[in-house]
PDB file of C-alpha atoms in Angstrom:
ATOM      1  CA  MET A 683      39.997  18.487 -16.297  1.00 43.00           C
ATOM      2  CA  THR A 684      39.219  17.522 -19.597  1.00 51.00           C
ATOM      3  CA  THR A 685      37.620  20.029 -21.541  1.00 59.00           C
ATOM      4  CA  GLN A 686      36.345  17.103 -24.073  1.00 77.00           C
ATOM      5  CA  LEU A 687      32.839  18.583 -25.384  1.00 84.00           C
ATOM      6  CA  LEU A 688      30.584  16.435 -26.251  1.00 94.00           C
ATOM      7  CA  SER A 689      28.763  16.037 -29.775  1.00 96.00           C
ATOM      8  CA  GLU A 690      25.345  16.700 -30.158  1.00 97.00           C
ATOM      9  CA  LYS A 691      23.805  13.101 -30.363  1.00 97.00           C
ATOM     10  CA  ARG A 692      25.184  12.208 -26.688  1.00 97.00           C
ATOM     11  CA  ILE A 693      23.513  14.669 -25.114  1.00 98.00           C
ATOM     12  CA  MET A 694      20.384  14.137 -26.460  1.00 98.00           C
ATOM     13  CA  ALA A 695      20.825  10.331 -25.700  1.00 98.00           C
ATOM     14  CA  LEU A 696      21.488  11.727 -22.368  1.00 98.00           C
ATOM     15  CA  ALA A 697      18.369  13.552 -22.097  1.00 98.00           C
ATOM     16  CA  ASP A 698      16.213  10.824 -23.431  1.00 98.00           C
ATOM     17  CA  ASP A 699      17.473   8.251 -21.464  1.00 98.00           C
ATOM     18  CA  ALA A 700      16.558  10.694 -18.810  1.00 98.00           C
ATOM     19  CA  ALA A 701      12.847  11.050 -19.784  1.00 98.00           C
ATOM     20  CA  THR A 702      12.573   7.244 -19.386  1.00 98.00           C
ATOM     21  CA  ALA A 703      11.535   8.019 -15.690  1.00 98.00           C
ATOM     22  CA  PRO A 704       8.272   7.546 -14.350  1.00 98.00           C
ATOM     23  CA  SER A 705       5.737  10.693 -13.858  1.00 98.00           C
ATOM     24  CA  MET A 706       2.238  10.727 -12.254  1.00 98.00           C
ATOM     25  CA  HIS A 707      -0.260  10.409 -15.146  1.00 97.00           C
ATOM     26  CA  ASN A 708       2.972   9.620 -17.765  1.00 97.00           C
ATOM     27  CA  ALA A 709       2.646  13.960 -17.890  1.00 98.00           C
ATOM     28  CA  GLN A 710       6.911  13.609 -18.490  1.00 98.00           C
ATOM     29  CA  PRO A 711       7.150  17.801 -16.433  1.00 98.00           C
ATOM     30  CA  TRP A 712      10.353  17.717 -16.753  1.00 98.00           C
ATOM     31  CA  HIS A 713      12.742  20.345 -19.300  1.00 98.00           C
ATOM     32  CA  PHE A 714      16.096  19.916 -19.840  1.00 98.00           C
ATOM     33  CA  ARG A 715      18.496  22.552 -21.122  1.00 98.00           C
ATOM     34  CA  TYR A 716      23.090  21.459 -21.204  1.00 98.00           C
ATOM     35  CA  HIS A 717      25.512  24.762 -21.245  1.00 97.00           C
ATOM     36  CA  ARG A 718      28.204  23.136 -23.698  1.00 95.00           C
ATOM     37  CA  HIS A 719      31.246  25.395 -22.511  1.00 92.00           C
ATOM     38  CA  ASP A 720      30.161  23.969 -18.800  1.00 95.00           C
ATOM     39  CA  ARG A 721      29.063  19.944 -19.534  1.00 97.00           C
ATOM     40  CA  ILE A 722      26.376  21.258 -17.277  1.00 98.00           C
ATOM     41  CA  PHE A 723      22.395  19.682 -17.393  1.00 98.00           C
ATOM     42  CA  ASP A 724      19.669  22.400 -16.004  1.00 98.00           C
ATOM     43  CA  LEU A 725      17.146  20.193 -15.072  1.00 98.00           C
ATOM     44  CA  ARG A 726      14.097  22.386 -14.862  1.00 98.00           C
ATOM     45  CA  ALA A 727      10.191  21.916 -13.856  1.00 98.00           C
ATOM     46  CA  ASP A 728       7.534  22.268 -16.596  1.00 98.00           C
ATOM     47  CA  LEU A 729       4.637  23.635 -15.053  1.00 97.00           C
ATOM     48  CA  ASP A 730       2.492  23.438 -17.759  1.00 97.00           C
ATOM     49  CA  ARG A 731       2.523  19.871 -17.276  1.00 97.00           C
ATOM     50  CA  ALA A 732       1.054  19.626 -13.561  1.00 98.00           C
ATOM     51  CA  LEU A 733      -1.812  18.132 -12.369  1.00 97.00           C
ATOM     52  CA  PRO A 734      -3.282  21.613 -10.589  1.00 97.00           C
ATOM     53  CA  TYR A 735      -6.150  19.040  -8.773  1.00 96.00           C
ATOM     54  CA  ALA A 736      -4.460  15.758  -8.294  1.00 96.00           C
ATOM     55  CA  ASP A 737      -0.767  17.614  -7.167  1.00 98.00           C
ATOM     56  CA  PRO A 738      -1.429  20.892  -6.348  1.00 97.00           C
ATOM     57  CA  ASP A 739       1.820  21.777  -4.570  1.00 97.00           C
ATOM     58  CA  THR A 740       3.836  19.641  -6.521  1.00 98.00           C
ATOM     59  CA  ARG A 741       4.933  17.829  -4.894  1.00 98.00           C
ATOM     60  CA  ALA A 742       4.502  14.350  -7.062  1.00 98.00           C
ATOM     61  CA  LEU A 743       5.792  16.982 -10.124  1.00 98.00           C
ATOM     62  CA  HIS A 744       8.746  17.404  -8.301  1.00 98.00           C
ATOM     63  CA  ILE A 745       9.221  12.956  -7.436  1.00 98.00           C
ATOM     64  CA  GLY A 746       8.711  12.655 -11.516  1.00 98.00           C
ATOM     65  CA  CYS A 747      11.654  15.081 -11.770  1.00 99.00           C
ATOM     66  CA  GLY A 748      13.477  13.343  -9.356  1.00 98.00           C
ATOM     67  CA  ALA A 749      13.090   9.980 -11.216  1.00 99.00           C
ATOM     68  CA  ALA A 750      14.030  11.464 -14.360  1.00 99.00           C
ATOM     69  CA  LEU A 751      17.205  13.223 -12.359  1.00 98.00           C
ATOM     70  CA  LEU A 752      18.320   9.769 -11.244  1.00 98.00           C
ATOM     71  CA  ASN A 753      18.073   8.051 -14.479  1.00 98.00           C
ATOM     72  CA  LEU A 754      20.079  10.616 -15.975  1.00 98.00           C
ATOM     73  CA  ARG A 755      22.943  10.850 -12.836  1.00 98.00           C
ATOM     74  CA  VAL A 756      22.553   6.828 -13.893  1.00 98.00           C
ATOM     75  CA  ALA A 757      23.627   8.189 -17.848  1.00 98.00           C
ATOM     76  CA  VAL A 758      26.161  10.155 -17.599  1.00 97.00           C
ATOM     77  CA  SER A 759      27.656   7.536 -14.645  1.00 96.00           C
ATOM     78  CA  HIS A 760      27.340   4.947 -17.772  1.00 96.00           C
ATOM     79  CA  SER A 761      29.333   7.402 -20.665  1.00 95.00           C
ATOM     80  CA  GLY A 762      31.499   7.870 -17.955  1.00 94.00           C
ATOM     81  CA  TRP A 763      31.766  10.955 -16.446  1.00 95.00           C
ATOM     82  CA  TYR A 764      30.788  11.468 -12.689  1.00 95.00           C
ATOM     83  CA  PRO A 765      27.757  13.175 -12.227  1.00 96.00           C
ATOM     84  CA  ALA A 766      28.578  16.134  -9.481  1.00 96.00           C
ATOM     85  CA  THR A 767      24.902  17.195  -8.390  1.00 98.00           C
ATOM     86  CA  ARG A 768      23.137  19.771  -6.780  1.00 98.00           C
ATOM     87  CA  LEU A 769      19.109  20.135  -5.553  1.00 98.00           C
ATOM     88  CA  LEU A 770      17.564  23.690  -6.225  1.00 98.00           C
ATOM     89  CA  PRO A 771      20.479  25.170  -6.683  1.00 97.00           C
ATOM     90  CA  ASP A 772      19.364  29.093  -7.117  1.00 97.00           C
ATOM     91  CA  PRO A 773      16.585  30.224  -3.989  1.00 95.00           C
ATOM     92  CA  THR A 774      15.578  32.854  -6.409  1.00 97.00           C
ATOM     93  CA  ASP A 775      14.400  30.222  -9.609  1.00 97.00           C
ATOM     94  CA  PRO A 776      12.561  27.510  -7.734  1.00 96.00           C
ATOM     95  CA  ALA A 777      11.854  26.120 -11.401  1.00 98.00           C
ATOM     96  CA  LEU A 778      15.499  25.301 -11.734  1.00 98.00           C
ATOM     97  CA  LEU A 779      15.369  21.650  -9.252  1.00 98.00           C
ATOM     98  CA  ALA A 780      18.603  20.472 -10.247  1.00 98.00           C
ATOM     99  CA  THR A 781      22.372  21.109 -12.275  1.00 98.00           C
ATOM    100  CA  VAL A 782      24.626  17.763 -12.869  1.00 98.00           C
ATOM    101  CA  GLN A 783      27.891  19.124 -14.665  1.00 97.00           C
ATOM    102  CA  LEU A 784      29.753  16.150 -16.013  1.00 97.00           C
ATOM    103  CA  THR A 785      33.049  16.286 -14.325  1.00 95.00           C
ATOM    104  CA  GLY A 786      35.906  13.203 -13.882  1.00 89.00           C
ATOM    105  CA  LEU A 787      36.060  11.707 -17.582  1.00 82.00           C
ATOM    106  CA  GLY A 788      36.693   7.882 -16.648  1.00 78.00           C
ATOM    107  CA  SER A 789      35.420   8.066 -12.836  1.00 74.00           C
ATOM    108  CA  SER A 790      31.769   6.997 -13.061  1.00 72.00           C
ATOM    109  CA  GLU A 791      29.516   5.862  -9.967  1.00 77.00           C
ATOM    110  CA  SER A 792      29.797   1.890 -10.805  1.00 84.00           C
ATOM    111  CA  ASP A 793      26.564   1.341  -8.084  1.00 93.00           C
ATOM    112  CA  LEU A 794      24.448   3.979 -10.302  1.00 96.00           C
ATOM    113  CA  ASP A 795      26.352   2.387 -13.738  1.00 95.00           C
ATOM    114  CA  GLU A 796      25.195  -1.252 -12.704  1.00 96.00           C
ATOM    115  CA  LEU A 797      21.343   0.165 -12.817  1.00 98.00           C
ATOM    116  CA  TYR A 798      21.753   1.421 -16.744  1.00 98.00           C
ATOM    117  CA  PRO A 799      20.412  -1.953 -18.684  1.00 98.00           C
ATOM    118  CA  ALA A 800      17.430  -1.138 -16.467  1.00 98.00           C
ATOM    119  CA  VAL A 801      16.572   2.319 -17.576  1.00 98.00           C
ATOM    120  CA  HIS A 802      15.046   1.881 -20.944  1.00 98.00           C
ATOM    121  CA  ARG A 803      13.334  -1.616 -19.971  1.00 98.00           C
ATOM    122  CA  ARG A 804      11.199  -0.715 -16.264  1.00 98.00           C
ATOM    123  CA  HIS A 805       8.068   0.382 -16.826  1.00 98.00           C
ATOM    124  CA  THR A 806       4.741   0.153 -14.837  1.00 98.00           C
ATOM    125  CA  SER A 807       3.254  -3.195 -15.120  1.00 98.00           C
ATOM    126  CA  ARG A 808      -0.972  -3.006 -13.965  1.00 98.00           C
ATOM    127  CA  TYR A 809      -1.766  -6.498 -14.448  1.00 98.00           C
ATOM    128  CA  PRO A 810      -2.034  -9.491 -11.760  1.00 98.00           C
ATOM    129  CA  PHE A 811       1.146 -10.655 -10.417  1.00 98.00           C
ATOM    130  CA  ASP A 812       2.020 -13.519  -8.521  1.00 97.00           C
ATOM    131  CA  GLU A 813       1.447 -14.764  -4.963  1.00 92.00           C
ATOM    132  CA  THR A 814       5.390 -15.104  -4.785  1.00 94.00           C
ATOM    133  CA  ASP A 815       7.671 -14.029  -1.308  1.00 96.00           C
ATOM    134  CA  ILE A 816      10.442 -11.878  -2.271  1.00 98.00           C
ATOM    135  CA  PRO A 817      12.935 -12.673  -1.235  1.00 98.00           C
ATOM    136  CA  GLU A 818      14.617 -10.976   1.717  1.00 98.00           C
ATOM    137  CA  ALA A 819      18.080 -10.735   0.047  1.00 98.00           C
ATOM    138  CA  VAL A 820      15.897  -8.502  -3.194  1.00 98.00           C
ATOM    139  CA  ARG A 821      13.989  -6.827   0.061  1.00 98.00           C
ATOM    140  CA  SER A 822      17.853  -5.542   1.270  1.00 98.00           C
ATOM    141  CA  ALA A 823      18.756  -4.945  -1.964  1.00 98.00           C
ATOM    142  CA  LEU A 824      15.733  -2.380  -3.259  1.00 98.00           C
ATOM    143  CA  LEU A 825      16.203  -1.258   1.117  1.00 98.00           C
ATOM    144  CA  ASP A 826      19.187  -0.321   0.721  1.00 98.00           C
ATOM    145  CA  ALA A 827      18.976   1.680  -3.095  1.00 98.00           C
ATOM    146  CA  ALA A 828      16.174   3.663  -1.223  1.00 98.00           C
ATOM    147  CA  ARG A 829      19.097   4.506   1.519  1.00 97.00           C
ATOM    148  CA  ARG A 830      21.466   5.254  -0.960  1.00 97.00           C
ATOM    149  CA  GLU A 831      19.201   8.356  -1.495  1.00 98.00           C
ATOM    150  CA  GLY A 832      18.789   9.707   1.844  1.00 97.00           C
ATOM    151  CA  CYS A 833      15.116   8.263   2.350  1.00 97.00           C
ATOM    152  CA  VAL A 834      13.367   4.961   3.980  1.00 96.00           C
ATOM    153  CA  LEU A 835      11.534   1.905   2.233  1.00 97.00           C
ATOM    154  CA  ASP A 836       9.475  -0.227   4.752  1.00 95.00           C
ATOM    155  CA  PHE A 837       7.298  -3.231   3.737  1.00 96.00           C
ATOM    156  CA  PRO A 838       4.380  -3.055   5.502  1.00 95.00           C
ATOM    157  CA  THR A 839       2.998  -6.376   7.206  1.00 93.00           C
ATOM    158  CA  GLY A 840      -0.200  -7.670   9.501  1.00 93.00           C
ATOM    159  CA  TRP A 841      -2.341  -4.639  10.298  1.00 93.00           C
ATOM    160  CA  HIS A 842       0.249  -1.347   8.874  1.00 93.00           C
ATOM    161  CA  LEU A 843      -0.371  -3.141   5.205  1.00 95.00           C
ATOM    162  CA  GLN A 844      -3.887  -3.931   5.445  1.00 95.00           C
ATOM    163  CA  TRP A 845      -4.589  -0.499   6.785  1.00 95.00           C
ATOM    164  CA  VAL A 846      -2.347   0.609   3.669  1.00 96.00           C
ATOM    165  CA  LEU A 847      -4.972  -1.008   1.773  1.00 97.00           C
ATOM    166  CA  LYS A 848      -7.970  -0.083   3.591  1.00 97.00           C
ATOM    167  CA  LEU A 849      -6.410   3.985   2.689  1.00 97.00           C
ATOM    168  CA  ALA A 850      -6.060   2.942  -1.136  1.00 97.00           C
ATOM    169  CA  ALA A 851      -9.519   1.799  -1.593  1.00 97.00           C
ATOM    170  CA  GLU A 852     -10.460   4.846   0.342  1.00 97.00           C
ATOM    171  CA  ALA A 853      -8.453   7.688  -1.914  1.00 97.00           C
ATOM    172  CA  GLU A 854      -9.865   5.628  -5.529  1.00 96.00           C
ATOM    173  CA  ALA A 855     -13.371   5.620  -4.736  1.00 95.00           C
ATOM    174  CA  ARG A 856     -12.677   9.691  -3.901  1.00 96.00           C
ATOM    175  CA  ASN A 857     -10.738   9.735  -7.445  1.00 95.00           C
ATOM    176  CA  LEU A 858     -13.978   8.043  -9.241  1.00 92.00           C
ATOM    177  CA  THR A 859     -16.675  10.645  -7.781  1.00 94.00           C
ATOM    178  CA  ASP A 860     -14.335  13.853  -7.555  1.00 96.00           C
ATOM    179  CA  ARG A 861     -15.752  15.803 -10.701  1.00 96.00           C
ATOM    180  CA  VAL A 862     -12.480  17.472 -11.075  1.00 96.00           C
ATOM    181  CA  ARG A 863     -10.240  14.639 -10.434  1.00 96.00           C
ATOM    182  CA  VAL A 864     -12.091  13.368 -13.480  1.00 95.00           C
ATOM    183  CA  GLU A 865     -11.823  15.234 -15.454  1.00 95.00           C
ATOM    184  CA  GLU A 866      -8.273  15.681 -14.630  1.00 96.00           C
ATOM    185  CA  LEU A 867      -6.943  12.459 -15.664  1.00 95.00           C
ATOM    186  CA  LEU A 868      -9.449  12.247 -18.525  1.00 94.00           C
ATOM    187  CA  ARG A 869      -6.956  15.323 -20.018  1.00 94.00           C
ATOM    188  CA  TRP A 870      -4.168  13.206 -18.999  1.00 96.00           C
ATOM    189  CA  THR A 871      -5.840   9.146 -20.797  1.00 95.00           C
ATOM    190  CA  ARG A 872      -5.797   7.716 -24.447  1.00 90.00           C
ATOM    191  CA  THR A 873      -8.193   5.222 -25.330  1.00 87.00           C
ATOM    192  CA  ALA A 874      -8.485   3.961 -28.991  1.00 75.00           C
ATOM    193  CA  ALA A 875     -10.343   7.265 -29.955  1.00 53.00           C
ATOM    194  CA  THR A 876      -8.187   9.462 -29.048  1.00 56.00           C
ATOM    195  CA  ALA A 877      -5.150   7.799 -29.077  1.00 50.00           C
ATOM    196  CA  THR A 878      -2.277   9.435 -31.258  1.00 49.00           C
ATOM    197  CA  ASP A 879       1.618   8.998 -32.211  1.00 47.00           C
ATOM    198  CA  ALA A 880       1.816  12.610 -32.037  1.00 45.00           C
ATOM    199  CA  VAL A 881       0.806  12.803 -28.240  1.00 69.00           C
ATOM    200  CA  GLY A 882       3.819  11.462 -26.706  1.00 91.00           C
ATOM    201  CA  SER A 883       2.812  11.630 -22.709  1.00 94.00           C
ATOM    202  CA  GLY A 884      -0.199  10.652 -21.054  1.00 95.00           C
ATOM    203  CA  VAL A 885      -1.431   7.306 -20.441  1.00 96.00           C
ATOM    204  CA  PRO A 886      -2.720   5.077 -24.068  1.00 95.00           C
ATOM    205  CA  GLU A 887      -5.545   2.584 -23.532  1.00 94.00           C
ATOM    206  CA  HIS A 888      -2.987  -0.088 -23.711  1.00 94.00           C
ATOM    207  CA  ALA A 889      -1.438   0.451 -20.624  1.00 96.00           C
ATOM    208  CA  PHE A 890      -4.484   0.299 -18.432  1.00 96.00           C
ATOM    209  CA  GLY A 891      -4.322  -3.938 -17.417  1.00 96.00           C
ATOM    210  CA  PRO A 892      -7.013  -5.356 -17.271  1.00 97.00           C
ATOM    211  CA  ARG A 893     -10.392  -4.127 -14.927  1.00 96.00           C
ATOM    212  CA  LYS A 894     -10.030  -5.528 -11.593  1.00 95.00           C
ATOM    213  CA  ARG A 895     -12.885  -8.133 -11.054  1.00 95.00           C
ATOM    214  CA  GLY A 896     -11.270  -9.529  -7.346  1.00 95.00           C
ATOM    215  CA  GLY A 897      -8.290  -9.428  -5.120  1.00 96.00           C
ATOM    216  CA  ARG A 898      -6.855  -6.712  -3.225  1.00 96.00           C
ATOM    217  CA  ALA A 899      -4.074  -4.985  -4.559  1.00 97.00           C
ATOM    218  CA  PRO A 900      -4.941  -1.312  -4.914  1.00 97.00           C
ATOM    219  CA  MET A 901      -4.901  -0.281  -8.520  1.00 97.00           C
ATOM    220  CA  ARG A 902      -5.780   3.120 -10.154  1.00 96.00           C
ATOM    221  CA  ASP A 903      -8.646   2.154 -12.844  1.00 94.00           C
ATOM    222  CA  PHE A 904      -7.893   5.100 -15.786  1.00 95.00           C
ATOM    223  CA  ALA A 905     -10.740   3.935 -17.705  1.00 92.00           C
ATOM    224  CA  GLY A 906     -12.220   5.205 -15.077  1.00 86.00           C
ATOM    225  CA  ALA A 907     -16.008   5.559 -16.868  1.00 83.00           C
ATOM    226  CA  ARG A 908     -15.282   5.089 -19.997  1.00 88.00           C
ATOM    227  CA  PRO A 909     -16.064   1.999 -22.194  1.00 87.00           C
ATOM    228  CA  VAL A 910     -13.346   0.477 -23.554  1.00 91.00           C
ATOM    229  CA  PRO A 911     -14.242  -3.286 -26.494  1.00 91.00           C
ATOM    230  CA  GLY A 912     -11.463  -5.929 -25.832  1.00 91.00           C
ATOM    231  CA  ARG A 913     -10.955  -5.321 -22.181  1.00 94.00           C
ATOM    232  CA  GLY A 914     -10.647  -8.079 -19.651  1.00 94.00           C
ATOM    233  CA  ALA A 915     -10.929  -8.349 -16.427  1.00 96.00           C
ATOM    234  CA  ALA A 916      -8.763 -10.450 -14.082  1.00 97.00           C
ATOM    235  CA  ALA A 917      -7.896 -10.886 -10.886  1.00 97.00           C
ATOM    236  CA  PHE A 918      -5.653  -9.401  -8.769  1.00 98.00           C
ATOM    237  CA  GLU A 919      -3.672 -11.072  -5.321  1.00 97.00           C
ATOM    238  CA  SER A 920      -5.106 -10.949  -2.345  1.00 96.00           C
ATOM    239  CA  SER A 921      -2.395 -10.233  -0.666  1.00 95.00           C
ATOM    240  CA  PRO A 922       0.171  -8.029  -2.441  1.00 97.00           C
ATOM    241  CA  HIS A 923       3.028  -6.587  -2.324  1.00 98.00           C
ATOM    242  CA  LEU A 924       3.649  -2.984  -1.335  1.00 98.00           C
ATOM    243  CA  ALA A 925       6.610  -0.326  -0.373  1.00 98.00           C
ATOM    244  CA  VAL A 926       6.579   2.659   1.614  1.00 97.00           C
ATOM    245  CA  LEU A 927       8.885   5.426   0.348  1.00 97.00           C
ATOM    246  CA  SER A 928       9.056   8.127   3.425  1.00 97.00           C
ATOM    247  CA  THR A 929      11.546  11.102   3.738  1.00 97.00           C
ATOM    248  CA  ALA A 930      12.620  12.934   6.763  1.00 96.00           C
ATOM    249  CA  GLY A 931      11.532  16.449   6.051  1.00 97.00           C
ATOM    250  CA  ASP A 932       8.606  17.567   3.632  1.00 97.00           C
ATOM    251  CA  ARG A 933       9.699  20.016   1.491  1.00 98.00           C
ATOM    252  CA  PRO A 934      10.695  20.303  -2.616  1.00 98.00           C
ATOM    253  CA  ALA A 935      14.577  19.142  -2.039  1.00 98.00           C
ATOM    254  CA  ASP A 936      12.853  15.936  -0.037  1.00 98.00           C
ATOM    255  CA  TRP A 937      10.414  15.218  -2.538  1.00 98.00           C
ATOM    256  CA  LEU A 938      13.469  15.801  -5.551  1.00 98.00           C
ATOM    257  CA  ARG A 939      15.576  12.711  -2.819  1.00 98.00           C
ATOM    258  CA  ALA A 940      12.185  10.861  -2.976  1.00 98.00           C
ATOM    259  CA  GLY A 941      11.989  10.892  -6.743  1.00 98.00           C
ATOM    260  CA  GLN A 942      15.538   9.859  -7.359  1.00 98.00           C
ATOM    261  CA  ALA A 943      15.202   7.020  -4.120  1.00 98.00           C
ATOM    262  CA  MET A 944      11.831   5.808  -6.058  1.00 98.00           C
ATOM    263  CA  GLU A 945      13.611   5.596  -9.395  1.00 98.00           C
ATOM    264  CA  ARG A 946      16.634   4.053  -7.601  1.00 98.00           C
ATOM    265  CA  VAL A 947      14.704   1.051  -6.395  1.00 98.00           C
ATOM    266  CA  LEU A 948      12.274   0.936  -9.405  1.00 98.00           C
ATOM    267  CA  LEU A 949      15.542  -0.146 -11.504  1.00 98.00           C
ATOM    268  CA  ARG A 950      17.777  -2.455  -8.636  1.00 98.00           C
ATOM    269  CA  ALA A 951      13.385  -4.241  -9.305  1.00 98.00           C
ATOM    270  CA  THR A 952      13.912  -4.642 -12.828  1.00 98.00           C
ATOM    271  CA  LEU A 953      17.424  -5.764 -12.703  1.00 98.00           C
ATOM    272  CA  GLU A 954      16.059  -8.270 -10.185  1.00 98.00           C
ATOM    273  CA  GLY A 955      13.445  -9.584 -12.189  1.00 98.00           C
ATOM    274  CA  MET A 956      10.433  -7.743 -10.653  1.00 98.00           C
ATOM    275  CA  VAL A 957       7.210  -5.117 -12.343  1.00 98.00           C
ATOM    276  CA  SER A 958       6.236  -2.677 -10.478  1.00 98.00           C
ATOM    277  CA  SER A 959       3.218   0.209 -10.130  1.00 98.00           C
ATOM    278  CA  PRO A 960       2.621   3.329  -7.925  1.00 97.00           C
ATOM    279  CA  ALA A 961      -0.190   2.724  -5.703  1.00 97.00           C
ATOM    280  CA  THR A 962      -0.684   6.914  -4.422  1.00 96.00           C
ATOM    281  CA  GLN A 963      -4.167   7.678  -4.702  1.00 97.00           C
ATOM    282  CA  ALA A 964      -3.912   7.674  -0.447  1.00 97.00           C
ATOM    283  CA  VAL A 965      -0.704   9.268  -0.892  1.00 97.00           C
ATOM    284  CA  GLU A 966      -2.789  12.590  -3.212  1.00 97.00           C
ATOM    285  CA  TRP A 967      -5.199  13.339  -0.229  1.00 97.00           C
ATOM    286  CA  ARG A 968      -3.627  14.917   2.200  1.00 94.00           C
ATOM    287  CA  ASP A 969      -5.861  13.487   5.009  1.00 96.00           C
ATOM    288  CA  LEU A 970      -4.870  10.075   3.740  1.00 97.00           C
ATOM    289  CA  ARG A 971      -1.586  10.740   3.328  1.00 96.00           C
ATOM    290  CA  TRP A 972      -0.522  11.301   7.299  1.00 93.00           C
ATOM    291  CA  PRO A 973      -1.874   8.181   8.604  1.00 93.00           C
ATOM    292  CA  LEU A 974       0.295   6.240   5.941  1.00 94.00           C
ATOM    293  CA  ARG A 975       3.462   6.241   7.805  1.00 87.00           C
ATOM    294  CA  ASP A 976       4.806   4.191  10.268  1.00 78.00           C
ATOM    295  CA  PRO A 977       2.831   3.154  12.814  1.00 76.00           C
ATOM    296  CA  VAL A 978       5.785   2.307  15.455  1.00 77.00           C
ATOM    297  CA  ALA A 979       7.591   5.236  14.495  1.00 72.00           C
ATOM    298  CA  GLY A 980       5.576   7.990  13.812  1.00 72.00           C
ATOM    299  CA  THR A 981       7.530  10.356  12.043  1.00 77.00           C
ATOM    300  CA  GLY A 982       9.187  10.676   8.207  1.00 92.00           C
ATOM    301  CA  TYR A 983       6.627  11.738   5.615  1.00 96.00           C
ATOM    302  CA  VAL A 984       5.637   9.110   2.838  1.00 97.00           C
ATOM    303  CA  GLN A 985       6.014  10.155  -0.662  1.00 98.00           C
ATOM    304  CA  MET A 986       5.357   7.169  -2.325  1.00 98.00           C
ATOM    305  CA  VAL A 987       3.875   3.866  -2.407  1.00 98.00           C
ATOM    306  CA  LEU A 988       4.755   1.119  -4.267  1.00 98.00           C
ATOM    307  CA  ARG A 989       3.144  -2.403  -5.731  1.00 98.00           C
ATOM    308  CA  MET A 990       5.764  -4.406  -6.451  1.00 98.00           C
ATOM    309  CA  GLY A 991       6.127  -8.449  -6.996  1.00 98.00           C
ATOM    310  CA  TYR A 992       6.797 -10.545 -10.089  1.00 98.00           C
ATOM    311  CA  GLY A 993       4.544 -11.040 -13.304  1.00 98.00           C
ATOM    312  CA  PRO A 994       4.004  -9.627 -17.107  1.00 97.00           C
ATOM    313  CA  PRO A 995       6.463  -6.506 -17.828  1.00 96.00           C
ATOM    314  CA  GLY A 996       4.724  -3.492 -18.896  1.00 96.00           C
ATOM    315  CA  PRO A 997       4.233  -2.166 -21.765  1.00 96.00           C
ATOM    316  CA  ALA A 998       5.991   1.192 -22.700  1.00 96.00           C
ATOM    317  CA  THR A 999       3.998   4.465 -23.196  1.00 96.00           C
ATOM    318  CA  PRO A1000       4.645   6.979 -25.024  1.00 95.00           C
ATOM    319  CA  ARG A1001       7.396   9.614 -24.603  1.00 97.00           C
ATOM    320  CA  ARG A1002       8.119  13.191 -25.636  1.00 97.00           C
ATOM    321  CA  PRO A1003      10.247  14.147 -28.259  1.00 97.00           C
ATOM    322  CA  VAL A1004      14.110  15.025 -27.079  1.00 97.00           C
ATOM    323  CA  ALA A1005      13.705  18.212 -29.126  1.00 96.00           C
ATOM    324  CA  ASP A1006      10.259  19.348 -27.348  1.00 97.00           C
ATOM    325  CA  VAL A1007      12.608  18.010 -23.732  1.00 98.00           C
ATOM    326  CA  LEU A1008      15.934  19.379 -24.127  1.00 98.00           C
ATOM    327  CA  ASP A1009      17.761  22.896 -24.936  1.00 98.00           C
ATOM    328  CA  ILE A1010      21.468  23.315 -26.037  1.00 97.00           C
ATOM    329  CA  GLU A1011      23.419  26.066 -24.978  1.00 94.00           C
ATOM    330  CA  PRO A1012      26.604  27.281 -26.004  1.00 85.00           C
TER     331      PRO A1012
END
């Protein structure tokens, strides 16, 4: 095995690639520690960036960290190494979510490497999408992306799609009238009056997208009741394309797998010219999450709902400085 050490610049670049991942309210609840001698990245949960009301069991936190883990694996593979990954390697330290050891220089995973061009191009789009079908070959590629991470992706149709849309609408109505969730959302959103370049996280005004004045796309309104001068309104899709991501279990390891599957799907979709936004309002309410599952099989645990299609790309959202999310050990 090679003993080659990575430069500090290269280590920081890998962490920067990983940190482009999506997370609930763009909280970016991850922290990396790199051990030079062993060439190992630790991925730890940053519990100070948890969402206690919208995500009381830290399920969404694990999913966001899983997405960052997938990005790290992609970046490591792109650098020519094999990312040997272990989930939850220390039962006595639940905040240590995963380790990635760089092994086998020249032994990268080609299926991960090919996703790298999308790592910095993927952004959440909260704009209306075209009323265009997703080609069957593209759907198959997205289903395969989820399957490679041990998860199941499904595109609901017919009455199941209408049911998912109904549950999303019910959840969004609850979110807008639940005082503690409204206050929590306010802490993670930035209007022109509060936005600063130094914040580095949360959802800024320029990423809110227009207010929905029609259509059935399940959009979260990050502005809430706050006026946003100059923000327009638009009609969204009448028949949105939704993808439901499920796991066989519902424990932290499953949530991490779901995050990796979600990001692999999103990166593949980006390469296919697609855009997306999360539609997870119903997943955030325990009594609404269970009915989202496959009505035929009746098995699996829904972890994510994604709105997907073709339309304007979303803008970049702030990212924390690499120095804030990475420690480098000797």
